């Protein structure tokens, strides 16, 4: 059973702050993943569903705070997507709101490269875990079928 590597992640970035955007862009490219940028909430929803993104970095202040809705809508539109909210120090109270709406975690802007890389690494590890489970379930199904056939013969 070979399941160690995953395909490159598709990473949605919905960020207005230039420093934060550059940090996320840099780490995503360094990790060999695919960057999917969106400049608005509407574009984020369209791109996320069309590209089937794996993880989304969402700065909550985009469009005057409307990006908070993405914490709820993206997971309902794209199964297994991980939404990572980004808040600024002046709006830390928005972090718990994002978590209650469905964000997987919150980063304070500008996030460090290590924090961004950790999020990507966690998502990749989850993909590997899901692949292992799927392979084991398939193997179990084959074994059950084999045993059913054997029982009928005996």
PDB file of C-alpha atoms in Angstrom:
ATOM      1  CA  UNK A   1       0.000   0.000   0.000  1.00  0.00           C
ATOM      2  CA  UNK A   2       1.768   3.159  -1.211  1.00  0.00           C
ATOM      3  CA  UNK A   3       0.258   6.308   0.193  1.00  0.00           C
ATOM      4  CA  UNK A   4       2.948   8.716   1.406  1.00  0.00           C
ATOM      5  CA  UNK A   5       2.752  11.654  -0.960  1.00  0.00           C
ATOM      6  CA  UNK A   6      -0.149  13.784  -1.979  1.00  0.00           C
ATOM      7  CA  UNK A   7      -0.762  15.932  -5.009  1.00  0.00           C
ATOM      8  CA  UNK A   8       0.037  19.623  -4.609  1.00  0.00           C
ATOM      9  CA  UNK A   9      -2.572  21.448  -2.565  1.00  0.00           C
ATOM     10  CA  UNK A  10      -4.832  24.000  -4.200  1.00  0.00           C
ATOM     11  CA  UNK A  11      -4.645  27.013  -1.890  1.00  0.00           C
ATOM     12  CA  UNK A  12      -7.201  29.820  -2.080  1.00  0.00           C
ATOM     13  CA  UNK A  13      -5.928  33.189  -0.873  1.00  0.00           C
ATOM     14  CA  UNK A  14      -8.435  35.954  -0.092  1.00  0.00           C
ATOM     15  CA  UNK A  15      -6.244  38.701   1.351  1.00  0.00           C
ATOM     16  CA  UNK A  16      -6.110  42.495   0.982  1.00  0.00           C
ATOM     17  CA  UNK A  17      -3.009  43.219   3.097  1.00  0.00           C
ATOM     18  CA  UNK A  18       0.021  43.196   0.798  1.00  0.00           C
ATOM     19  CA  UNK A  19       2.494  41.898   3.413  1.00  0.00           C
ATOM     20  CA  UNK A  20       0.195  39.033   4.332  1.00  0.00           C
ATOM     21  CA  UNK A  21      -0.487  38.199   0.689  1.00  0.00           C
ATOM     22  CA  UNK A  22       3.233  38.085  -0.125  1.00  0.00           C
ATOM     23  CA  UNK A  23       3.922  35.838   2.880  1.00  0.00           C
ATOM     24  CA  UNK A  24       1.206  33.349   1.935  1.00  0.00           C
ATOM     25  CA  UNK A  25       2.134  33.434  -1.771  1.00  0.00           C
ATOM     26  CA  UNK A  26       5.809  32.811  -0.965  1.00  0.00           C
ATOM     27  CA  UNK A  27       5.207  29.840   1.330  1.00  0.00           C
ATOM     28  CA  UNK A  28       2.611  28.253  -0.961  1.00  0.00           C
ATOM     29  CA  UNK A  29       5.010  28.411  -3.907  1.00  0.00           C
ATOM     30  CA  UNK A  30       7.967  27.192  -1.787  1.00  0.00           C
ATOM     31  CA  UNK A  31       5.918  24.186  -0.691  1.00  0.00           C
ATOM     32  CA  UNK A  32       5.175  23.363  -4.342  1.00  0.00           C
ATOM     33  CA  UNK A  33       1.465  23.974  -4.017  1.00  0.00           C
ATOM     34  CA  UNK A  34      -0.916  25.763  -6.391  1.00  0.00           C
ATOM     35  CA  UNK A  35      -2.008  29.306  -5.559  1.00  0.00           C
ATOM     36  CA  UNK A  36      -5.586  30.356  -6.343  1.00  0.00           C
ATOM     37  CA  UNK A  37      -6.037  34.077  -5.666  1.00  0.00           C
ATOM     38  CA  UNK A  38      -9.368  35.839  -5.235  1.00  0.00           C
ATOM     39  CA  UNK A  39      -9.930  39.567  -4.782  1.00  0.00           C
ATOM     40  CA  UNK A  40     -13.484  39.434  -3.470  1.00  0.00           C
ATOM     41  CA  UNK A  41     -15.866  37.208  -1.539  1.00  0.00           C
ATOM     42  CA  UNK A  42     -17.870  36.448  -4.689  1.00  0.00           C
ATOM     43  CA  UNK A  43     -14.750  35.544  -6.655  1.00  0.00           C
ATOM     44  CA  UNK A  44     -13.551  33.395  -3.740  1.00  0.00           C
ATOM     45  CA  UNK A  45     -16.750  31.356  -3.791  1.00  0.00           C
ATOM     46  CA  UNK A  46     -16.552  30.914  -7.578  1.00  0.00           C
ATOM     47  CA  UNK A  47     -12.866  29.966  -7.597  1.00  0.00           C
ATOM     48  CA  UNK A  48     -13.153  27.658  -4.581  1.00  0.00           C
ATOM     49  CA  UNK A  49     -15.929  25.608  -6.163  1.00  0.00           C
ATOM     50  CA  UNK A  50     -14.406  25.588  -9.652  1.00  0.00           C
ATOM     51  CA  UNK A  51     -10.887  24.727  -8.473  1.00  0.00           C
ATOM     52  CA  UNK A  52     -11.950  22.420  -5.590  1.00  0.00           C
ATOM     53  CA  UNK A  53      -9.465  24.036  -3.205  1.00  0.00           C
ATOM     54  CA  UNK A  54      -7.989  22.151  -0.255  1.00  0.00           C
ATOM     55  CA  UNK A  55      -7.260  25.092   2.021  1.00  0.00           C
ATOM     56  CA  UNK A  56      -8.273  28.761   2.106  1.00  0.00           C
ATOM     57  CA  UNK A  57      -6.493  31.633   3.823  1.00  0.00           C
ATOM     58  CA  UNK A  58      -9.144  34.285   4.412  1.00  0.00           C
ATOM     59  CA  UNK A  59      -8.350  37.729   5.768  1.00  0.00           C
ATOM     60  CA  UNK A  60     -11.502  38.669   7.651  1.00  0.00           C
ATOM     61  CA  UNK A  61     -11.303  42.371   6.820  1.00  0.00           C
ATOM     62  CA  UNK A  62     -11.720  41.783   3.064  1.00  0.00           C
ATOM     63  CA  UNK A  63     -14.704  43.745   1.735  1.00  0.00           C
ATOM     64  CA  UNK A  64     -15.233  45.488   5.043  1.00  0.00           C
ATOM     65  CA  UNK A  65     -15.531  42.234   6.982  1.00  0.00           C
ATOM     66  CA  UNK A  66     -17.814  40.383   4.581  1.00  0.00           C
ATOM     67  CA  UNK A  67     -15.126  37.721   4.180  1.00  0.00           C
ATOM     68  CA  UNK A  68     -16.183  36.331   7.561  1.00  0.00           C
ATOM     69  CA  UNK A  69     -19.048  34.639   5.708  1.00  0.00           C
ATOM     70  CA  UNK A  70     -16.490  32.527   3.814  1.00  0.00           C
ATOM     71  CA  UNK A  71     -15.723  30.680   7.059  1.00  0.00           C
ATOM     72  CA  UNK A  72     -19.222  29.252   6.849  1.00  0.00           C
ATOM     73  CA  UNK A  73     -19.856  29.054   3.104  1.00  0.00           C
ATOM     74  CA  UNK A  74     -16.617  27.479   1.858  1.00  0.00           C
ATOM     75  CA  UNK A  75     -16.881  24.293   3.964  1.00  0.00           C
ATOM     76  CA  UNK A  76     -20.492  23.854   2.863  1.00  0.00           C
ATOM     77  CA  UNK A  77     -19.554  24.290  -0.816  1.00  0.00           C
ATOM     78  CA  UNK A  78     -16.231  22.424  -0.896  1.00  0.00           C
ATOM     79  CA  UNK A  79     -16.072  19.211   1.152  1.00  0.00           C
ATOM     80  CA  UNK A  80     -12.996  18.832   3.372  1.00  0.00           C
ATOM     81  CA  UNK A  81     -11.703  22.362   2.729  1.00  0.00           C
ATOM     82  CA  UNK A  82      -9.771  23.859   5.622  1.00  0.00           C
ATOM     83  CA  UNK A  83     -10.488  27.567   6.161  1.00  0.00           C
ATOM     84  CA  UNK A  84      -7.766  29.486   7.960  1.00  0.00           C
ATOM     85  CA  UNK A  85      -8.949  32.917   9.116  1.00  0.00           C
ATOM     86  CA  UNK A  86      -6.465  35.782   9.280  1.00  0.00           C
ATOM     87  CA  UNK A  87      -7.162  38.607  11.729  1.00  0.00           C
ATOM     88  CA  UNK A  88      -5.280  41.787  12.528  1.00  0.00           C
ATOM     89  CA  UNK A  89      -4.421  42.783  16.092  1.00  0.00           C
ATOM     90  CA  UNK A  90      -7.108  45.466  16.042  1.00  0.00           C
ATOM     91  CA  UNK A  91      -9.818  42.867  15.353  1.00  0.00           C
ATOM     92  CA  UNK A  92      -8.850  39.865  17.483  1.00  0.00           C
ATOM     93  CA  UNK A  93     -12.455  39.530  18.662  1.00  0.00           C
ATOM     94  CA  UNK A  94     -13.372  38.337  15.148  1.00  0.00           C
ATOM     95  CA  UNK A  95     -11.288  35.167  15.585  1.00  0.00           C
ATOM     96  CA  UNK A  96     -13.818  33.333  17.792  1.00  0.00           C
ATOM     97  CA  UNK A  97     -16.590  34.376  15.388  1.00  0.00           C
ATOM     98  CA  UNK A  98     -14.668  32.811  12.503  1.00  0.00           C
ATOM     99  CA  UNK A  99     -14.142  29.601  14.473  1.00  0.00           C
ATOM    100  CA  UNK A 100     -17.818  29.389  15.401  1.00  0.00           C
ATOM    101  CA  UNK A 101     -18.758  29.764  11.730  1.00  0.00           C
ATOM    102  CA  UNK A 102     -16.485  26.936  10.595  1.00  0.00           C
ATOM    103  CA  UNK A 103     -12.900  28.181  10.304  1.00  0.00           C
ATOM    104  CA  UNK A 104     -10.345  25.543  11.280  1.00  0.00           C
ATOM    105  CA  UNK A 105      -7.974  28.029  12.830  1.00  0.00           C
ATOM    106  CA  UNK A 106      -6.990  31.663  13.183  1.00  0.00           C
ATOM    107  CA  UNK A 107      -3.689  33.355  12.366  1.00  0.00           C
ATOM    108  CA  UNK A 108      -2.753  36.879  13.436  1.00  0.00           C
ATOM    109  CA  UNK A 109      -1.577  39.076  10.544  1.00  0.00           C
ATOM    110  CA  UNK A 110       1.002  39.107   9.245  1.00  0.00           C
ATOM    111  CA  UNK A 111       1.414  35.358   9.752  1.00  0.00           C
ATOM    112  CA  UNK A 112       4.903  33.902   9.917  1.00  0.00           C
ATOM    113  CA  UNK A 113       6.104  31.620   7.171  1.00  0.00           C
ATOM    114  CA  UNK A 114       6.344  28.846   9.760  1.00  0.00           C
ATOM    115  CA  UNK A 115       2.672  29.236  10.726  1.00  0.00           C
ATOM    116  CA  UNK A 116       1.571  29.140   7.080  1.00  0.00           C
ATOM    117  CA  UNK A 117       3.788  26.119   6.352  1.00  0.00           C
ATOM    118  CA  UNK A 118       2.361  24.334   9.425  1.00  0.00           C
ATOM    119  CA  UNK A 119      -1.182  24.793   8.123  1.00  0.00           C
ATOM    120  CA  UNK A 120      -0.199  23.395   4.716  1.00  0.00           C
ATOM    121  CA  UNK A 121       1.653  20.502   6.353  1.00  0.00           C
ATOM    122  CA  UNK A 122      -1.366  19.651   8.527  1.00  0.00           C
ATOM    123  CA  UNK A 123      -3.640  19.598   5.476  1.00  0.00           C
ATOM    124  CA  UNK A 124      -1.210  17.340   3.602  1.00  0.00           C
ATOM    125  CA  UNK A 125      -1.032  14.991   6.597  1.00  0.00           C
ATOM    126  CA  UNK A 126      -4.829  14.837   6.678  1.00  0.00           C
ATOM    127  CA  UNK A 127      -4.874  13.949   2.955  1.00  0.00           C
ATOM    128  CA  UNK A 128      -2.392  11.126   3.564  1.00  0.00           C
ATOM    129  CA  UNK A 129      -4.513   9.874   6.483  1.00  0.00           C
ATOM    130  CA  UNK A 130      -7.654   9.927   4.317  1.00  0.00           C
ATOM    131  CA  UNK A 131      -5.825   8.058   1.534  1.00  0.00           C
ATOM    132  CA  UNK A 132      -4.685   5.370   3.987  1.00  0.00           C
ATOM    133  CA  UNK A 133      -8.212   4.961   5.347  1.00  0.00           C
ATOM    134  CA  UNK A 134      -9.655   4.710   1.833  1.00  0.00           C
ATOM    135  CA  UNK A 135      -7.062   2.086   0.849  1.00  0.00           C
ATOM    136  CA  UNK A 136      -7.738   0.059   4.009  1.00  0.00           C
ATOM    137  CA  UNK A 137     -11.507   0.224   3.473  1.00  0.00           C
ATOM    138  CA  UNK A 138     -11.071  -1.027  -0.103  1.00  0.00           C
ATOM    139  CA  UNK A 139      -8.841  -3.856   1.104  1.00  0.00           C
ATOM    140  CA  UNK A 140     -11.384  -4.778   3.783  1.00  0.00           C
ATOM    141  CA  UNK A 141     -14.205  -4.821   1.206  1.00  0.00           C
ATOM    142  CA  UNK A 142     -12.176  -7.149  -1.050  1.00  0.00           C
ATOM    143  CA  UNK A 143     -11.412  -9.436   1.883  1.00  0.00           C
ATOM    144  CA  UNK A 144     -15.091  -9.564   2.904  1.00  0.00           C
ATOM    145  CA  UNK A 145     -16.075 -10.460  -0.644  1.00  0.00           C
ATOM    146  CA  UNK A 146     -13.427 -13.185  -0.749  1.00  0.00           C
ATOM    147  CA  UNK A 147     -14.677 -14.616   2.547  1.00  0.00           C
ATOM    148  CA  UNK A 148     -18.306 -14.547   1.377  1.00  0.00           C
ATOM    149  CA  UNK A 149     -17.296 -16.486  -1.720  1.00  0.00           C
ATOM    150  CA  UNK A 150     -15.369 -18.984   0.403  1.00  0.00           C
ATOM    151  CA  UNK A 151     -18.367 -19.419   2.759  1.00  0.00           C
ATOM    152  CA  UNK A 152     -20.638 -20.227  -0.194  1.00  0.00           C
ATOM    153  CA  UNK A 153     -18.213 -22.878  -1.441  1.00  0.00           C
ATOM    154  CA  UNK A 154     -17.869 -24.597   1.916  1.00  0.00           C
TER     155      UNK A 154
END
